[in-house]
mmCIF file of C-alpha atoms in Angstrom:
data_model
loop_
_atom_site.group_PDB
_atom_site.id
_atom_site.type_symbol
_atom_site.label_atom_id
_atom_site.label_comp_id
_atom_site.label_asym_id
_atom_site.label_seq_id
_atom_site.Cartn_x
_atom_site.Cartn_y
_atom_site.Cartn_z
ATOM 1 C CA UNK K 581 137.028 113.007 138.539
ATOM 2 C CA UNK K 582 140.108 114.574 137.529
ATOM 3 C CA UNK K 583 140.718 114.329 133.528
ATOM 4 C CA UNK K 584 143.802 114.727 131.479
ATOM 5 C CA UNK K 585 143.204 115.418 127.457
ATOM 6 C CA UNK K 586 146.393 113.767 126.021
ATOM 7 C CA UNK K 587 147.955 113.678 122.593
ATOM 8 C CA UNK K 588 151.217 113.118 121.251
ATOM 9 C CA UNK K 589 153.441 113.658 117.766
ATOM 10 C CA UNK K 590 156.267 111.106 116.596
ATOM 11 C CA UNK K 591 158.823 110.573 114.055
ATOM 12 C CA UNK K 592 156.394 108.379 112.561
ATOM 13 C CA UNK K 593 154.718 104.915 113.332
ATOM 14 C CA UNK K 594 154.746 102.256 114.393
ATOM 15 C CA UNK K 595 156.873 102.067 117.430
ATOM 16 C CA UNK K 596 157.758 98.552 116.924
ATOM 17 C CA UNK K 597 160.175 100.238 113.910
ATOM 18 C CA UNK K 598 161.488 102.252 116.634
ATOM 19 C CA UNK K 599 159.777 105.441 116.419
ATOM 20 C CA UNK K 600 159.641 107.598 119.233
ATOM 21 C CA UNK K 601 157.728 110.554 120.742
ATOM 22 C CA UNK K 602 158.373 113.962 119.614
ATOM 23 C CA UNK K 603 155.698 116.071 121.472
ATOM 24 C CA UNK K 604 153.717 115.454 124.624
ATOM 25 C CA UNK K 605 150.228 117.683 125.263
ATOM 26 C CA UNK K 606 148.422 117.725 128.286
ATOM 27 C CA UNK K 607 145.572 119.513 129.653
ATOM 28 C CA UNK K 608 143.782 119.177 132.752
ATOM 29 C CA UNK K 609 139.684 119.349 133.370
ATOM 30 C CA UNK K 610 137.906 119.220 136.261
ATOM 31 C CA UNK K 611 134.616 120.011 136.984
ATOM 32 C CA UNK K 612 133.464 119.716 132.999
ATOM 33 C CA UNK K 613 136.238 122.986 132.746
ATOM 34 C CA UNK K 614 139.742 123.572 131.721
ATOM 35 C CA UNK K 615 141.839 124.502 134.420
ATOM 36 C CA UNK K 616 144.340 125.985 133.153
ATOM 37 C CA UNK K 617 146.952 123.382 133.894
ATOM 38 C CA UNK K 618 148.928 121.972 131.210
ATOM 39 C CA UNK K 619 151.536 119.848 130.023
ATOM 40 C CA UNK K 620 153.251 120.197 127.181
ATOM 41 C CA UNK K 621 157.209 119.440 125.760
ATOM 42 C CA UNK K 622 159.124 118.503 122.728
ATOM 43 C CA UNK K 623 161.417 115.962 122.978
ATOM 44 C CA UNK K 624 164.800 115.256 121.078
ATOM 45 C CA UNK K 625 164.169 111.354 119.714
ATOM 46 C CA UNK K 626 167.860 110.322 118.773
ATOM 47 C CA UNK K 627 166.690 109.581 115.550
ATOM 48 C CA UNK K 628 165.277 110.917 112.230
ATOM 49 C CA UNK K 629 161.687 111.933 111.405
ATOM 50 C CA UNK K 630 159.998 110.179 108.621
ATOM 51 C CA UNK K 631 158.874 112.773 105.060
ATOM 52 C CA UNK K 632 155.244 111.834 105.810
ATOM 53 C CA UNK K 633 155.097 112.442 110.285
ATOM 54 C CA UNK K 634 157.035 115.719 109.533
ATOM 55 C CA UNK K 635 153.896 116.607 106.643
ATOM 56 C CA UNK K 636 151.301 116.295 109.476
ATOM 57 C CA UNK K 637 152.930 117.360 112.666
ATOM 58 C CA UNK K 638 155.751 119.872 110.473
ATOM 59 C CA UNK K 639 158.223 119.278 113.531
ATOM 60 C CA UNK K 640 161.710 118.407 111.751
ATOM 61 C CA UNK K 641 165.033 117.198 113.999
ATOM 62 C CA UNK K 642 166.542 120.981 113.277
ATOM 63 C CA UNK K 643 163.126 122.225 115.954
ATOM 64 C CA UNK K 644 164.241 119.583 118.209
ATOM 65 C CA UNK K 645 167.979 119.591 118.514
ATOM 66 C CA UNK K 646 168.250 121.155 121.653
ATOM 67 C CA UNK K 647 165.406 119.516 123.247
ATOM 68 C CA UNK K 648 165.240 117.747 126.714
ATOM 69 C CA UNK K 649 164.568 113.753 126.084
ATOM 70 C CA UNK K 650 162.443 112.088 127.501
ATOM 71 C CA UNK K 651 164.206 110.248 130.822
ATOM 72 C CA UNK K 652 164.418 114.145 131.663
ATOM 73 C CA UNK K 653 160.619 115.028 132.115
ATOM 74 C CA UNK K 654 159.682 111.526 132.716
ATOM 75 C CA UNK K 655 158.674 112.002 136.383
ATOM 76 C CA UNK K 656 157.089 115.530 135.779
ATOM 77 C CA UNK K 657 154.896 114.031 133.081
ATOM 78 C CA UNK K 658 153.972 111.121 135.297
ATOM 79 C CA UNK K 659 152.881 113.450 138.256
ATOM 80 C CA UNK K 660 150.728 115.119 136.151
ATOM 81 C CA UNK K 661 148.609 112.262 134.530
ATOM 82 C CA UNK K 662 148.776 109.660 137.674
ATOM 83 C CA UNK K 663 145.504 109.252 139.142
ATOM 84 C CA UNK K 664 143.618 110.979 136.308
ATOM 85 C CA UNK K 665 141.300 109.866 133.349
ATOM 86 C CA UNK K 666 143.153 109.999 130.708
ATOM 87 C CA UNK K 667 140.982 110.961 127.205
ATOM 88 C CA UNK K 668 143.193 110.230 124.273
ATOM 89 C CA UNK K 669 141.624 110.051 120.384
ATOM 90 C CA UNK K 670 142.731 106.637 119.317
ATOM 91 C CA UNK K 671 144.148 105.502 122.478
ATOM 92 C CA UNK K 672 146.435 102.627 121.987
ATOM 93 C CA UNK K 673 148.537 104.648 119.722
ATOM 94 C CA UNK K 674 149.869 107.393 122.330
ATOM 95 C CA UNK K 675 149.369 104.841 125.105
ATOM 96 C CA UNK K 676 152.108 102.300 122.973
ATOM 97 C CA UNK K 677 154.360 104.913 122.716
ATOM 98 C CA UNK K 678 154.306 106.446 126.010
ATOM 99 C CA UNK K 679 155.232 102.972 127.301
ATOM 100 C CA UNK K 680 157.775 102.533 125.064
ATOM 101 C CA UNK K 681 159.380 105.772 126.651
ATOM 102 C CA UNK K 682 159.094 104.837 130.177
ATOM 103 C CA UNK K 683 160.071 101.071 129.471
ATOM 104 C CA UNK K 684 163.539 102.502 127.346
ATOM 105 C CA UNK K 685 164.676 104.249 130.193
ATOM 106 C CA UNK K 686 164.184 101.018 132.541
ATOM 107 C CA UNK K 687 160.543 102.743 134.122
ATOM 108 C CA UNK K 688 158.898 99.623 133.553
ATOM 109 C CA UNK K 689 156.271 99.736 136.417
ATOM 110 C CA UNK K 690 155.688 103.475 134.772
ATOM 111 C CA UNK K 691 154.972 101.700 131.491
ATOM 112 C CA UNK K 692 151.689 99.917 132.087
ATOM 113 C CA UNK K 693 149.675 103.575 132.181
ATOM 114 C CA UNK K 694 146.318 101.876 132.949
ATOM 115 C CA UNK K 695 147.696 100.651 136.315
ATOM 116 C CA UNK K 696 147.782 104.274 137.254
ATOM 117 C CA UNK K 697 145.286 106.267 135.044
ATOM 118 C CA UNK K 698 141.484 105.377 133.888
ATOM 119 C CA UNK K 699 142.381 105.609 129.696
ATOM 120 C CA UNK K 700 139.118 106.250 127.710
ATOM 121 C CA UNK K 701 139.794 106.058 123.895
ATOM 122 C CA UNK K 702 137.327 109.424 122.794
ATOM 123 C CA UNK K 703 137.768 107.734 119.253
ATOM 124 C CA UNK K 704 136.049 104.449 120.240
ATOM 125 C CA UNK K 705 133.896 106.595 121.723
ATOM 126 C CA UNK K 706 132.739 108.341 118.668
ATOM 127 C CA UNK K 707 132.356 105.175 116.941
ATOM 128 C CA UNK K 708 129.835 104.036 119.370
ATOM 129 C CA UNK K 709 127.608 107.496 119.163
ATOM 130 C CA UNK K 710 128.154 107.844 115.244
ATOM 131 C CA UNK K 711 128.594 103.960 113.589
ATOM 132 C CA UNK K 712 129.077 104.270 110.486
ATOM 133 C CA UNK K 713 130.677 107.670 110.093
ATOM 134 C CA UNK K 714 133.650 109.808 109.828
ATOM 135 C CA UNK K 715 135.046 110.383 113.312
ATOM 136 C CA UNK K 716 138.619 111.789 113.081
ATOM 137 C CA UNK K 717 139.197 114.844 115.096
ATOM 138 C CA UNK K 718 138.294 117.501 112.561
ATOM 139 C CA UNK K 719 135.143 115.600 111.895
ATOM 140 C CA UNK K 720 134.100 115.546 115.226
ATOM 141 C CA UNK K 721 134.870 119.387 115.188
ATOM 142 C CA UNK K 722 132.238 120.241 112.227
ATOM 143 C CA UNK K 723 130.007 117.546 113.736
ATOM 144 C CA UNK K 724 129.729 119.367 117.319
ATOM 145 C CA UNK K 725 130.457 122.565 115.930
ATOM 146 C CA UNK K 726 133.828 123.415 117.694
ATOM 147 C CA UNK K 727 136.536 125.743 116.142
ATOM 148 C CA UNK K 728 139.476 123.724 114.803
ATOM 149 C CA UNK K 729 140.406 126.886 112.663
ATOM 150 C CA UNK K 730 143.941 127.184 114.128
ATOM 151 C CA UNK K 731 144.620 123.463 112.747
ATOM 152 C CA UNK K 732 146.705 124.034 110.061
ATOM 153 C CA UNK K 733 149.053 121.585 111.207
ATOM 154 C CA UNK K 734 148.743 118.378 113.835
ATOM 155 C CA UNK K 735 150.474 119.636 117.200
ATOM 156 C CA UNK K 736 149.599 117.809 120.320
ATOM 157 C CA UNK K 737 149.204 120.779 122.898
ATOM 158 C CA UNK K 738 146.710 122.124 120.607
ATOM 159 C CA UNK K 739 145.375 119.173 119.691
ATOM 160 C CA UNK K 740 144.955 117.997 123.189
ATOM 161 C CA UNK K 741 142.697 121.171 123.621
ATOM 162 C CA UNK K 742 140.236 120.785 120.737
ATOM 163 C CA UNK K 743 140.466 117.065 121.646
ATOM 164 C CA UNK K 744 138.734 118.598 125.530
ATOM 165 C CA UNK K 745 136.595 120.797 123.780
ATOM 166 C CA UNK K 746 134.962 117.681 121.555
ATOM 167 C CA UNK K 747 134.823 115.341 124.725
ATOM 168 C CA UNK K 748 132.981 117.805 126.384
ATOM 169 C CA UNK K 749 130.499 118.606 123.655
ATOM 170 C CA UNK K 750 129.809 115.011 122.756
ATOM 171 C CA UNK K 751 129.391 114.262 127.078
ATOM 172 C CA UNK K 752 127.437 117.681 127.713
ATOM 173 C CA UNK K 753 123.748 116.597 126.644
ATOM 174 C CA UNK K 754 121.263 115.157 129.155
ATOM 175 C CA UNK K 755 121.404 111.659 128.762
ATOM 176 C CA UNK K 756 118.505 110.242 131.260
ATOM 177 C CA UNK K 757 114.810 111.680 131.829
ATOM 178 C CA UNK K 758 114.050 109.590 134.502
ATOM 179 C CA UNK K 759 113.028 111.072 137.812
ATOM 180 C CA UNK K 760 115.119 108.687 139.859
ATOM 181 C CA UNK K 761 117.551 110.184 142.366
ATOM 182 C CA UNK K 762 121.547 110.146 142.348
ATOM 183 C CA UNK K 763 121.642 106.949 143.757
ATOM 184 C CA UNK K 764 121.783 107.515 147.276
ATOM 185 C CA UNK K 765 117.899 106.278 147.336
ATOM 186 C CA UNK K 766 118.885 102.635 146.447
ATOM 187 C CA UNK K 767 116.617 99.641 147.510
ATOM 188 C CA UNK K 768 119.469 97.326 148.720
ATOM 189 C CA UNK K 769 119.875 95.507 145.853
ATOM 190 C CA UNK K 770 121.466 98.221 143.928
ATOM 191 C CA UNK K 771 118.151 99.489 142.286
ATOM 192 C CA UNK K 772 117.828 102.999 142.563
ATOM 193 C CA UNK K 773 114.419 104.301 143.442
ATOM 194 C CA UNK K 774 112.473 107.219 142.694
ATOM 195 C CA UNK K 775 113.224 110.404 144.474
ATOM 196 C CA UNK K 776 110.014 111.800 146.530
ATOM 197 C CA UNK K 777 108.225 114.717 144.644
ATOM 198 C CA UNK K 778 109.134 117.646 147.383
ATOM 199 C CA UNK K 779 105.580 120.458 147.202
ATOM 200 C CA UNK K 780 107.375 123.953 147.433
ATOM 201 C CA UNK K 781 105.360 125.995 149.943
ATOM 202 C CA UNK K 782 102.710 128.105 148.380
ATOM 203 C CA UNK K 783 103.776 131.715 150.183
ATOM 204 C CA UNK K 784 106.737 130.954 148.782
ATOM 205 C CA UNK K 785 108.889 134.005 147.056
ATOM 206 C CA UNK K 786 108.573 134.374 143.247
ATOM 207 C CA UNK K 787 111.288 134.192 141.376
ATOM 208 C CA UNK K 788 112.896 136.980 139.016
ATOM 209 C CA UNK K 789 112.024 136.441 134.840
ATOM 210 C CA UNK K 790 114.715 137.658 133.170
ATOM 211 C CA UNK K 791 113.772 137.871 129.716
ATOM 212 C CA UNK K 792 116.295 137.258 126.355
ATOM 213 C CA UNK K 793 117.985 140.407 124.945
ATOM 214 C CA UNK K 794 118.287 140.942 121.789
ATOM 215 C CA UNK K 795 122.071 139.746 121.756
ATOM 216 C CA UNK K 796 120.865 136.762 123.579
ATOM 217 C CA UNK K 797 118.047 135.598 120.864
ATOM 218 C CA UNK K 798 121.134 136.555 117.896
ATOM 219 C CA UNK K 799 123.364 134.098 119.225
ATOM 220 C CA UNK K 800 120.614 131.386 119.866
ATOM 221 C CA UNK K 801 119.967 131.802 115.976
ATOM 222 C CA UNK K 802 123.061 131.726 115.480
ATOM 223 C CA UNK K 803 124.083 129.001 117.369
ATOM 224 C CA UNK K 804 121.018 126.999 115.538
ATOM 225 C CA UNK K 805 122.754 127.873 112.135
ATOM 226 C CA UNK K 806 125.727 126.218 113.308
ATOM 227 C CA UNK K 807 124.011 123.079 114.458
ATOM 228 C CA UNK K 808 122.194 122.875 110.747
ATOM 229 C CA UNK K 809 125.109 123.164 108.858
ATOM 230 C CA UNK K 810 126.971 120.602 110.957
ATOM 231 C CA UNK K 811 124.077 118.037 111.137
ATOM 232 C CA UNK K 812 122.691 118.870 107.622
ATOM 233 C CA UNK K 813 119.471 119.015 108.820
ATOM 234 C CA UNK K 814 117.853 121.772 111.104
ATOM 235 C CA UNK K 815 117.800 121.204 115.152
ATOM 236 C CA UNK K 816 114.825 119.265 116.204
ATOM 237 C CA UNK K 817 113.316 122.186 118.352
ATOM 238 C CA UNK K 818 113.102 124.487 114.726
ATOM 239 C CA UNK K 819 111.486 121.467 113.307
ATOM 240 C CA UNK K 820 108.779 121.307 115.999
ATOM 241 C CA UNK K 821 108.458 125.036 115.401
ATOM 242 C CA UNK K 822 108.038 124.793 112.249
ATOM 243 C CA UNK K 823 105.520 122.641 112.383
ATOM 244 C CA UNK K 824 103.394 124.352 115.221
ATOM 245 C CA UNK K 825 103.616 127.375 112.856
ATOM 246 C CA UNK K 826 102.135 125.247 109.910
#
């Protein structure tokens, strides 16, 4: 599936007081990678930007005088997010606003984005894996233990890439230990059964051992050090160690 990471900036909230969007980041992932394609404008929003939007974002209407609005990258924008999964961090914020746009320049079949685009809310998401805990954008960050160092400042380009970077952290573990197949062995009744255990011929040809350099095992420690700070507690592998040394 083809996925679009997606955040926005605005002259504050909510968009029922007439705020509008500011910013627009995009960036495409396929295959679990980044592709390289982007997304990304600043809009002039024919209005003033609250004190407290311009303290997260810093964007002020001097940046954006000269600015295209939006009616003049409207169908750019929509080329590049129709048919995709869009992953936005507290969805029904940017998706509000992004119909607000389309409906104010009389795009109204434009403005119902989930008739065009799958919209998974990566905040709801967190809630579900982490109940009970912190799971803005930075915390997600220290949690999964990906660099958010250039975040001075909210900006939705770069945003939209640390937002890709946490989605594919939190969706990059294996998730199922069964042995059933990929679901092309199904019974019929949509029950999928067990793939048959395939012998590999005995005379078969040995494969190559390549054993871990020296810069490998460094960055595996280091890379455990990372995942103790962030969960507080070490990674469950050094625990078993541990005890196996004991």
């Amino acid at each position: 599936m083809r996925r679009v990471v997606l955040d926005t900036e605005t002259t504050g909230m909510p968009v029922s007081d007439g705020h509008r969007v500011i910013e627009i980041g995009c960036v495409e992932v396929e295959g679990r990678r980044l592709t390289g394609r982007h997304f990304h404008v600043y809009l002039q929003p024919d209005r003033d930007i609250d004190e407290g939007a311009i303290a997260v974002h810093g964007i002020t209407s001097e940046d954006l005088k000269d600015k295209p609005r939006f009616k003049d990258v409207a169908d750019e924008f929509y080329e590049f997010i129709k048919g995709a999964q869009l992953i936005i961090h507290n969805a029904p914020f940017d998706v509000g606003f992004l119909a607000n746009e389309f409906s104010l320049i009389g795009q109204h079949e434009r403005a119902d984005l989930a008739s065009y685009c799958d919209v998974l809310d990566s905040l709801q998401m967190a809630r579900e894996r982490h109940p009970g805990q912190r799971n803005s954008l930075d915390a997600l960050c220290k949690r999964y233990g990906v660099d958010n160092s250039g975040r001075e400042l909210h900006g939705a380009l770069l945003d939209s890439e640390i937002l890709a970077d946490v989605y594919l952290a939190m969706t990059g573990g294996q998730t199922n230990l069964s042995l059933a197949g990929d679901g092309s062995e199904g019974d019929g009744n949509g029950r999928q059964q067990p793939t048959p255990i395939r012998r590999l011929p005995a005379d078969r040809a040995q494969g190559v051992v390549i054993a871990a350099s020296a810069e490998d095992i460094a960055a595996h420690v280091a890379r455990l050090a990372a995942i103790e700070k962030a969960a507080g507690a070490p990674a469950l592998w050094a625990q078993m160690e541990e005890g196996a040394a004991s």
